[in-house]
């Protein structure tokens, strides 16, 4: 088996802009993580650990409103950390995710 590790995922859109709100950026992060996992033959259901960094820790419930329903079945281990800034000042959230992928394509 193998792990697929996705790091440094912010909620940037294909046109280089960001959703204005934390929930929108969180949802976009998950889309980007899913795209990366699919490239290795995996899905979000195979995530075993998630680390969330946010500049808006006081708005953690907004993040949870996106993450909770998506992971209601699988419940990967997770941590949320408040930070003073991220790599792009427009980013409100960054997510790292680890998936267990026994049949992952090696790259």
Short mmCIF file of C-alpha atoms in Angstrom, two decimals:
data_model
loop_
_atom_site.label_atom_id
_atom_site.label_comp_id
_atom_site.label_asym_id
_atom_site.label_seq_id
_atom_site.Cartn_x
_atom_site.Cartn_y
_atom_site.Cartn_z
CA UNK A 1 0.00 0.00 0.00
CA UNK A 2 0.91 3.64 -0.26
CA UNK A 3 -0.03 7.04 1.01
CA UNK A 4 -0.96 9.96 -1.21
CA UNK A 5 -0.03 13.25 0.47
CA UNK A 6 -1.55 16.54 -0.65
CA UNK A 7 0.05 19.66 0.86
CA UNK A 8 -0.25 23.41 0.56
CA UNK A 9 -3.76 23.38 -0.87
CA UNK A 10 -5.44 26.79 -0.80
CA UNK A 11 -8.84 27.70 -2.22
CA UNK A 12 -7.64 29.42 -5.38
CA UNK A 13 -9.89 29.26 -8.43
CA UNK A 14 -8.64 28.45 -11.97
CA UNK A 15 -8.72 32.17 -12.87
CA UNK A 16 -6.38 33.03 -9.98
CA UNK A 17 -9.04 34.56 -7.74
CA UNK A 18 -10.39 33.25 -4.44
CA UNK A 19 -13.93 32.79 -3.17
CA UNK A 20 -14.65 35.74 -0.85
CA UNK A 21 -15.78 33.72 2.17
CA UNK A 22 -14.21 31.03 4.30
CA UNK A 23 -16.83 28.40 3.42
CA UNK A 24 -16.24 28.97 -0.30
CA UNK A 25 -12.48 28.70 0.10
CA UNK A 26 -12.88 25.55 2.20
CA UNK A 27 -15.08 23.95 -0.47
CA UNK A 28 -12.58 24.90 -3.18
CA UNK A 29 -9.72 23.37 -1.16
CA UNK A 30 -11.65 20.10 -1.01
CA UNK A 31 -12.26 20.21 -4.78
CA UNK A 32 -8.54 20.69 -5.41
CA UNK A 33 -7.61 17.91 -2.99
CA UNK A 34 -10.09 15.61 -4.68
CA UNK A 35 -8.61 16.44 -8.11
CA UNK A 36 -5.14 15.53 -6.84
CA UNK A 37 -6.36 12.28 -5.30
CA UNK A 38 -8.24 11.25 -8.44
CA UNK A 39 -5.00 11.63 -10.40
CA UNK A 40 -3.64 8.81 -8.24
CA UNK A 41 -6.76 6.66 -8.41
CA UNK A 42 -8.05 7.74 -4.98
CA UNK A 43 -11.00 9.63 -3.52
CA UNK A 44 -11.80 11.83 -0.53
CA UNK A 45 -13.23 8.74 1.17
CA UNK A 46 -9.68 7.40 1.51
CA UNK A 47 -8.43 10.35 3.56
CA UNK A 48 -7.05 9.29 6.93
CA UNK A 49 -5.73 12.64 8.17
CA UNK A 50 -6.46 16.32 7.49
CA UNK A 51 -4.59 19.38 8.79
CA UNK A 52 -6.28 22.75 8.42
CA UNK A 53 -4.49 26.08 8.80
CA UNK A 54 -6.64 29.21 8.89
CA UNK A 55 -6.23 32.91 9.50
CA UNK A 56 -9.81 32.95 10.78
CA UNK A 57 -9.74 30.42 13.62
CA UNK A 58 -12.58 32.34 15.29
CA UNK A 59 -14.75 31.26 12.33
CA UNK A 60 -14.00 27.55 12.76
CA UNK A 61 -17.72 26.73 12.61
CA UNK A 62 -17.84 27.96 9.00
CA UNK A 63 -15.08 25.50 8.10
CA UNK A 64 -16.85 22.74 10.02
CA UNK A 65 -20.08 23.46 8.13
CA UNK A 66 -18.30 22.39 4.92
CA UNK A 67 -16.08 19.63 6.31
CA UNK A 68 -18.61 17.95 8.61
CA UNK A 69 -21.18 16.91 6.02
CA UNK A 70 -18.48 15.80 3.56
CA UNK A 71 -16.77 13.54 6.10
CA UNK A 72 -19.78 12.39 8.12
CA UNK A 73 -19.11 8.78 7.11
CA UNK A 74 -15.34 8.48 6.98
CA UNK A 75 -14.21 10.79 9.83
CA UNK A 76 -10.47 11.16 9.11
CA UNK A 77 -8.27 12.36 11.97
CA UNK A 78 -8.06 16.13 11.80
CA UNK A 79 -6.54 19.19 13.35
CA UNK A 80 -7.28 22.89 12.89
CA UNK A 81 -4.62 25.48 13.64
CA UNK A 82 -4.95 29.26 13.72
CA UNK A 83 -2.12 31.06 11.92
CA UNK A 84 -1.28 34.73 11.42
CA UNK A 85 -0.88 34.45 7.64
CA UNK A 86 -0.64 32.06 4.71
CA UNK A 87 1.49 32.10 1.55
CA UNK A 88 -1.06 34.28 -0.30
CA UNK A 89 -2.67 37.10 1.67
CA UNK A 90 -6.01 36.39 -0.07
CA UNK A 91 -6.05 32.83 1.26
CA UNK A 92 -8.07 32.30 4.43
CA UNK A 93 -7.43 28.56 4.67
CA UNK A 94 -4.85 25.96 3.65
CA UNK A 95 -5.45 22.22 3.93
CA UNK A 96 -3.06 19.26 3.93
CA UNK A 97 -4.54 15.81 3.46
CA UNK A 98 -3.17 12.26 3.66
CA UNK A 99 -4.94 9.37 1.95
CA UNK A 100 -4.37 5.64 2.38
CA UNK A 101 -4.32 4.27 -1.12
CA UNK A 102 -3.36 0.61 -1.35
CA UNK A 103 -3.74 0.64 -5.14
CA UNK A 104 -2.35 4.13 -5.79
CA UNK A 105 -0.43 4.63 -8.97
CA UNK A 106 3.24 5.27 -8.17
CA UNK A 107 4.60 8.58 -9.47
#
